[in-house]
Coordinates of C-alpha atoms in Angstrom, one line a residue:
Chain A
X24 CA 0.0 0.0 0.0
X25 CA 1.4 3.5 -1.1
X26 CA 1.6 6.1 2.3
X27 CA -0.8 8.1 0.4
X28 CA -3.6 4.8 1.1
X29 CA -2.5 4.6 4.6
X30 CA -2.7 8.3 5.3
X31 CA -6.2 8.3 3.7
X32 CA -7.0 4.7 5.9
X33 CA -6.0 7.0 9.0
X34 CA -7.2 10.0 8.3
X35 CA -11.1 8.4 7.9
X36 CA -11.0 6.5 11.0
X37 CA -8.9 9.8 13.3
X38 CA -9.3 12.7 11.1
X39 CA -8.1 15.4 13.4
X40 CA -5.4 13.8 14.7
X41 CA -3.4 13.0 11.8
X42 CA -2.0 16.7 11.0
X43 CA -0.1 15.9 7.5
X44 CA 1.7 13.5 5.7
X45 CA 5.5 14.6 4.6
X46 CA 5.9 11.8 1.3
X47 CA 9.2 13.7 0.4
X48 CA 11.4 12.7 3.2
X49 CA 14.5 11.2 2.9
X50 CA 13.6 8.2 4.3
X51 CA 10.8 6.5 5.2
X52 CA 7.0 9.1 4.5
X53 CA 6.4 10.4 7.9
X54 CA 2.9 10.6 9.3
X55 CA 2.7 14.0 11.6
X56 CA 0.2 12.8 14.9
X57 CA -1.3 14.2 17.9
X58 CA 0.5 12.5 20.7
X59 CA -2.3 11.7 22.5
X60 CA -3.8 9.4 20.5
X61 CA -1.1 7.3 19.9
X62 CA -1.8 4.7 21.0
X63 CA -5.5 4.1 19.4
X64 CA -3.6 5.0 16.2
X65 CA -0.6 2.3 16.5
X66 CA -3.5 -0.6 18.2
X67 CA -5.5 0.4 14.9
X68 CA -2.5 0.3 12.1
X69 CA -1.8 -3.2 13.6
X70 CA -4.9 -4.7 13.6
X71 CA -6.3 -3.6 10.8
X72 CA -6.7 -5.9 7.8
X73 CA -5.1 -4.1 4.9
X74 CA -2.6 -2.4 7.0
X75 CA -1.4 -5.2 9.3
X76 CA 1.8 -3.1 10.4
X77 CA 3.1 -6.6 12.7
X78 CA 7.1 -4.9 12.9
X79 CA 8.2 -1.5 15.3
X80 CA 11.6 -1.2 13.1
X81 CA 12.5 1.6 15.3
X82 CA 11.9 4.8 18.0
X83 CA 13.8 7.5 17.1
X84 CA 13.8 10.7 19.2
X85 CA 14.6 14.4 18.6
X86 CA 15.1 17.7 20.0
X87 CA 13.8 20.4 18.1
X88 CA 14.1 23.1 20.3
X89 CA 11.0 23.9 22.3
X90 CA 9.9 20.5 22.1
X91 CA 10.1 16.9 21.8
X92 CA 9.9 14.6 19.4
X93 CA 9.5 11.0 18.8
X94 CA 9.5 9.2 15.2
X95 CA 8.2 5.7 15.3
X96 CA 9.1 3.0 12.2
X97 CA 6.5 0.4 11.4
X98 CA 7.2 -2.4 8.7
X99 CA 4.1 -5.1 7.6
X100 CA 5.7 -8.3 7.2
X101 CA 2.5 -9.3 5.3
X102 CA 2.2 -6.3 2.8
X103 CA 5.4 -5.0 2.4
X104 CA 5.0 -1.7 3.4
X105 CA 6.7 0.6 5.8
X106 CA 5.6 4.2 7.0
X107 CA 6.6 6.5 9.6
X108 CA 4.4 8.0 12.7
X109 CA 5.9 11.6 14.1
X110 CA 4.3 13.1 17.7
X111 CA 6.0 16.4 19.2
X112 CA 5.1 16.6 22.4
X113 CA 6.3 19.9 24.5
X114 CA 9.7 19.8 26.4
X115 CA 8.7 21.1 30.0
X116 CA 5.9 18.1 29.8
X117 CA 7.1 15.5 27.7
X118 CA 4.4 12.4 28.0
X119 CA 3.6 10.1 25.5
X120 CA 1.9 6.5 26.0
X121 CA 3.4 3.7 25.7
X122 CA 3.3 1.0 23.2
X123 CA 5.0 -1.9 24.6
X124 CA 1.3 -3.7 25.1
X125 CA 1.3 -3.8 21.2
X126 CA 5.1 -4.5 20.4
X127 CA 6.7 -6.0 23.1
X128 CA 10.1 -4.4 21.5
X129 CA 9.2 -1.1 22.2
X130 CA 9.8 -1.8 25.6
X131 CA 14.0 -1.6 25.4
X132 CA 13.0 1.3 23.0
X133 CA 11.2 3.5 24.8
X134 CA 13.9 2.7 28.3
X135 CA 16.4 3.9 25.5
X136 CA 14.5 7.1 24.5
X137 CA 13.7 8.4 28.1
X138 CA 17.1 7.9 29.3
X139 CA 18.9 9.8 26.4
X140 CA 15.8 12.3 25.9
X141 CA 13.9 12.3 28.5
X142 CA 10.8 11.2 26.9
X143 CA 7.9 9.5 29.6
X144 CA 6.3 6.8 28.5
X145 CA 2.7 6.3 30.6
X146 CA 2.2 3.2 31.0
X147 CA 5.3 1.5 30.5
X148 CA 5.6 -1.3 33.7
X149 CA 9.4 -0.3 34.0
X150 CA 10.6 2.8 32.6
X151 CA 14.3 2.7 34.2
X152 CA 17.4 4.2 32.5
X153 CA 19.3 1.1 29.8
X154 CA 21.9 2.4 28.6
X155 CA 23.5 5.4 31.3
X156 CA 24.1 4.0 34.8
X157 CA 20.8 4.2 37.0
X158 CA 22.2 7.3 39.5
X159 CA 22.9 9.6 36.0
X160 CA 21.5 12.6 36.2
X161 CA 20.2 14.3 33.2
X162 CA 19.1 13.3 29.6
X163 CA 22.8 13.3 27.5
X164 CA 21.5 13.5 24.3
X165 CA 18.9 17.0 24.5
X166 CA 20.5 19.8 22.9
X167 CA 21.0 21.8 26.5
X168 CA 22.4 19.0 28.5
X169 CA 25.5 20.2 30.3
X170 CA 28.2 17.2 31.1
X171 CA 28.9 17.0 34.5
X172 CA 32.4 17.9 36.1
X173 CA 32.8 14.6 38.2
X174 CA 31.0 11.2 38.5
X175 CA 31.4 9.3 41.2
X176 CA 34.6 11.1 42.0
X177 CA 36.4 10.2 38.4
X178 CA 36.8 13.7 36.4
X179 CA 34.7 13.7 32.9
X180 CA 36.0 16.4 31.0
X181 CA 39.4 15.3 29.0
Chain B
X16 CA 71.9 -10.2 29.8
X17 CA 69.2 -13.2 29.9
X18 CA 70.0 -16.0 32.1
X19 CA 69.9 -18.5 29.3
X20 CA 72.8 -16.2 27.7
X21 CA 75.2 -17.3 30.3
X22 CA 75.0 -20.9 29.6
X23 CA 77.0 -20.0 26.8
X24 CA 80.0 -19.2 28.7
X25 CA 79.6 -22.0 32.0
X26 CA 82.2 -22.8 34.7
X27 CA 84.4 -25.8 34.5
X28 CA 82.8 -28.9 34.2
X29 CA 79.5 -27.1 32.5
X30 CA 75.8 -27.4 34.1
X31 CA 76.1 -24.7 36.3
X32 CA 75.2 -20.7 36.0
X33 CA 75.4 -18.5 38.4
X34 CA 73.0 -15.6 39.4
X35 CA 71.3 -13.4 41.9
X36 CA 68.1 -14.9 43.2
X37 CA 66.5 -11.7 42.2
X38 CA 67.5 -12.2 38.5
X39 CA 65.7 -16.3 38.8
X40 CA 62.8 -14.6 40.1
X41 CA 62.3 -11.9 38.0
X42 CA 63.5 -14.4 34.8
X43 CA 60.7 -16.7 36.1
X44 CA 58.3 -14.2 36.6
X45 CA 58.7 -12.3 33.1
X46 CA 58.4 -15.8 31.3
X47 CA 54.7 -16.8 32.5
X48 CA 52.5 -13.7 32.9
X49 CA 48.9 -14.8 33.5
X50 CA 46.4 -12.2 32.0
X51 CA 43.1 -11.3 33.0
X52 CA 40.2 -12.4 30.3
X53 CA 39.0 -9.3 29.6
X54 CA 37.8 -7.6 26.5
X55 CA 35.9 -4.1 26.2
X56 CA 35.6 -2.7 22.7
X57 CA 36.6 -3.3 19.2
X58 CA 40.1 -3.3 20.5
X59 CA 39.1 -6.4 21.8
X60 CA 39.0 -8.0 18.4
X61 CA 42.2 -6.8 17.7
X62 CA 43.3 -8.7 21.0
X63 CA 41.5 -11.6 20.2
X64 CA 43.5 -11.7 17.1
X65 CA 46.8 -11.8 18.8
X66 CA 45.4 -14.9 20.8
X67 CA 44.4 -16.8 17.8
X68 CA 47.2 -18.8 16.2
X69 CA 48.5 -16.8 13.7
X70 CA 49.8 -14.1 16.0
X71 CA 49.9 -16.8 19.2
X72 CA 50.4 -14.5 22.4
X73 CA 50.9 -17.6 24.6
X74 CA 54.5 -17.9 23.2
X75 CA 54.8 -14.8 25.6
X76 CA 53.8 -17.7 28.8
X77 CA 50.8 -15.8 28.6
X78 CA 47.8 -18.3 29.7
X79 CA 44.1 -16.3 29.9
X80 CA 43.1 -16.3 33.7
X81 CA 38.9 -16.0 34.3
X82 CA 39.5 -14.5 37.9
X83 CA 41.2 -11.6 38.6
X84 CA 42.7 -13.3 41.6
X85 CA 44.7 -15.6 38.9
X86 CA 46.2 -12.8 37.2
X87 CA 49.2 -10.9 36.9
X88 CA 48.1 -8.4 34.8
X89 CA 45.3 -7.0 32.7
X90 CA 44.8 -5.7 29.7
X91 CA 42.3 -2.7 28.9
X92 CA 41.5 -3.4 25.4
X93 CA 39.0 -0.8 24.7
X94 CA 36.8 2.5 25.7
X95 CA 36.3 2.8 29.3
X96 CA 32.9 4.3 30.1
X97 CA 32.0 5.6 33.5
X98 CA 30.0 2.9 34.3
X99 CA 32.6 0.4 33.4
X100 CA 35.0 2.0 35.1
X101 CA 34.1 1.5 38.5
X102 CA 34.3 -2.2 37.6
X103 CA 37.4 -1.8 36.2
X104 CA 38.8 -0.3 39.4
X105 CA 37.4 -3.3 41.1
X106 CA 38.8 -5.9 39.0
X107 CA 42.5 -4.7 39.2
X108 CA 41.7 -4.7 42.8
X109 CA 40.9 -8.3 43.2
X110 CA 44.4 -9.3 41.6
X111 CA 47.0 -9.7 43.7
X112 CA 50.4 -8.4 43.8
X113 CA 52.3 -8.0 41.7
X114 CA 50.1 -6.7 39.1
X115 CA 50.6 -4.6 36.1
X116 CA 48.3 -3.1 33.6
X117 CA 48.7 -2.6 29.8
X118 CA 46.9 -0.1 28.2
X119 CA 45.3 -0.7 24.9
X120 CA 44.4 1.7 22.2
X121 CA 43.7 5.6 22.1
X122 CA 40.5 5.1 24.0
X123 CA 41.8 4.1 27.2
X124 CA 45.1 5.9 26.9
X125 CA 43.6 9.3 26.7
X126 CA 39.6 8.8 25.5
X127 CA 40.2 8.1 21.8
X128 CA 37.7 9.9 19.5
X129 CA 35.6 10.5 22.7
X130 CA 37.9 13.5 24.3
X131 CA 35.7 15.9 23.3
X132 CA 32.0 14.8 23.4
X133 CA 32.1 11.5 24.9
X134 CA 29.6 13.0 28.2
X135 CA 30.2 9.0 29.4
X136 CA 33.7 7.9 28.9
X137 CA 36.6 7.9 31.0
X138 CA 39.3 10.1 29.8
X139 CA 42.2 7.8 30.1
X140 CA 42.2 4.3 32.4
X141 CA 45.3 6.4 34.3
X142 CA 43.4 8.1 35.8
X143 CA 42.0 5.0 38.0
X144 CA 44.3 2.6 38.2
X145 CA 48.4 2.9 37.4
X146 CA 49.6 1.9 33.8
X147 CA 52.8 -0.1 33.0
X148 CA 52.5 0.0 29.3
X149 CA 50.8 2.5 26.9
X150 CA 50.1 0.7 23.4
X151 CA 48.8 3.7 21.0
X152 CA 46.9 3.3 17.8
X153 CA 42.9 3.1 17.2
X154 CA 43.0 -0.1 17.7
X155 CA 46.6 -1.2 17.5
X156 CA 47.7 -3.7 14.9
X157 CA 48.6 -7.3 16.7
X158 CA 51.9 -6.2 16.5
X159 CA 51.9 -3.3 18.5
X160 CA 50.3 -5.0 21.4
X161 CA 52.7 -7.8 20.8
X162 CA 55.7 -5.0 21.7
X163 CA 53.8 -3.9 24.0
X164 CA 54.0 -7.4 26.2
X165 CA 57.8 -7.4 25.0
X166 CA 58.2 -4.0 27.2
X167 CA 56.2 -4.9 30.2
X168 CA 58.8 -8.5 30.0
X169 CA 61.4 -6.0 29.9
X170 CA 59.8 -4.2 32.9
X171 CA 59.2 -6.9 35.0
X172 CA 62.5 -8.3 34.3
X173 CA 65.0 -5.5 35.1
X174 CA 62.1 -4.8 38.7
X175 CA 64.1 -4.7 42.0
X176 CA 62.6 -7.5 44.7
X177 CA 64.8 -7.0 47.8
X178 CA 65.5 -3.5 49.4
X179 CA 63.1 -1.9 47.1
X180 CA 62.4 1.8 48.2
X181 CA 66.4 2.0 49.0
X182 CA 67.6 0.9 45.4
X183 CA 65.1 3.3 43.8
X184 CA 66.0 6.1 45.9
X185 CA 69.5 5.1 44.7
X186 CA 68.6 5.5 41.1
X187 CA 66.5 8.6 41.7
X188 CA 69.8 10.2 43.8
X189 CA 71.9 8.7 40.0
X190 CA 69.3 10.8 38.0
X191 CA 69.2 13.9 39.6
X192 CA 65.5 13.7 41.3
X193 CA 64.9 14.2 44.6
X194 CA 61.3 12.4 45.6
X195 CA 61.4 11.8 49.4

């Protein structure tokens, strides 16, 4: 299915909540979502017949300034087709739910993208830093993230 | 001169070479270094490499120790994060003296490509625990970690036993510095 079909698929059963659909990127063509609805979205693209999107490829966050944002990959095994979901969620409250109910990989995904961005997942059963040791203070990878002087005693800075 | 050199030139009668007890020692010691089994980053395939047969580390007497308590010395082969360090520190701990450490690549020599930006790497292994041997290079060919086990021999083999502090002060008086 072209990501013109699926836009139109989503946009009859949502219609608000999907804002626009960028075709020209890059990569994959990126769905722009309301946040909030996330979830209903993702539950629907995988169970629906014709879309059957059974494969999260991949959570990518961002920093775009003022806000958040959070770029999820789907794949169908069955069809062929991949497409792109985008939410921007502001950075002073930056929830989004979570998914790992519907991919069970998104779990590992979304510990990744709240401990480098800072991104909360509701929901998740055990949203605890992967990657950075569990006392780190901070999200490394947002554009105004300061490295600290010491840790544990051992100087950072080279 | 190496012990086995002086067999060349023997007393009467052959079969017997003299020597300091310190020299036996250190000759013995040099000869079978047990390493810790320890790998960290890509360097670590580079080090695997000098294990495997074409580059075969043990003709150093090197034999692969799975306890820290079982080694003589460790190799850092690789980028030493924050979190890994405190392990790291932990490990060289655990081994018992004497213990020596070589240092493996750019990344744990001075942080490698991470000096700048790397928020979660340690900027050098030095600045845990002491280092015998720096081998440089991102990661070092076999060779170069092969000469660096030739120079921590050399180390360990010319490394005063008895009256320690004394003989080094000795050589420190020889060389000019004065560290009380």
């Amino acid at each position: 299915m072209q990501a013109q079909e699926i836009f139109d698929k989503l946009k009859e059963k949502f219609n608000d909540d999907i804002l626009e659909l960028k075709a020209d990127a890059p990569s994959d063509p990126i769905i722009l979502i309301n946040g909030a609805e996330l979830f209903n979205i993702a539950q629907f693209m995988r169970d629906k017949e014709e879309l059957d999107f059974d494969y999260l490829v991949d959570l990518i966050s961002l920093d775009l300034g003022d806000n958040l944002g959070a770029i999820y990959i789907f794949y169908s095994m069955k069809h062929k087709h991949r497409i792109a979901l985008k939410a921007i969620v502001p950075k002073d409250n930056p929830i989004l739910p979570t998914l790992e109910n519907l991919w069970r990989t998104a779990d590992w995904l979304e510990r990744e993208a709240w401990d480098l961005m800072g991104i909360k997942f509701e929901g998740h059963h055990n949203l605890i830093r992967i990657l950075n040791p569990y006392d780190w203070e901070g999200h490394p990878l947002r554009k105004d993230y300061v490295t600290p002087e010491f840790y544990h005693g051992m100087k950072v800075p080279y | 001169m190496g012990l086995l050199n002086r067999l060349n030139e023997p007393f009467e009668g052959g079969g017997i070479v003299l020597g300091t007890v310190e020299d036996i020692l250190n000759w013995g010691r040099a000869k079978s270094d047990w390493y810790l089994q320890f790998g960290l980053a890509c360097c670590a395939i580079e080090f695997m490499a000098v294990n495997a047969p074409h580059f075969d580390f043990m003709r150093f007497g090197t034999i692969p120790r799975t306890s820290p308590r079982q080694a003589d010395f460790i190799i850092i082969s690789g980028t030493v994060t924050l979190k890994m360090a405190e392990r790291i520190k932990r490990l060289y701990e655990q081994m018992s003296e004497p213990k020596y450490v070589i240092s493996m690549g750019s990344c744990s020599n001075c942080g490698g490509p991470y000096w700048e930006h790397g928020y979660h790497v340690l900027k050098g292994v030095d600045r845990i625990i002491p280092v015998d041997v720096y081998v440089p290079g991102c990661p070092p060919r076999p060779e170069a970690l092969e000469e660096g086990m030739i120079l921590l021999q050399k180390k360990i083999r010319h490394e005063a036993i008895f009256n320690k502090r004394k003989r080094i002060a000795e050589e420190d008086k020889k060389l000019g510095l004065n560290i009380k």
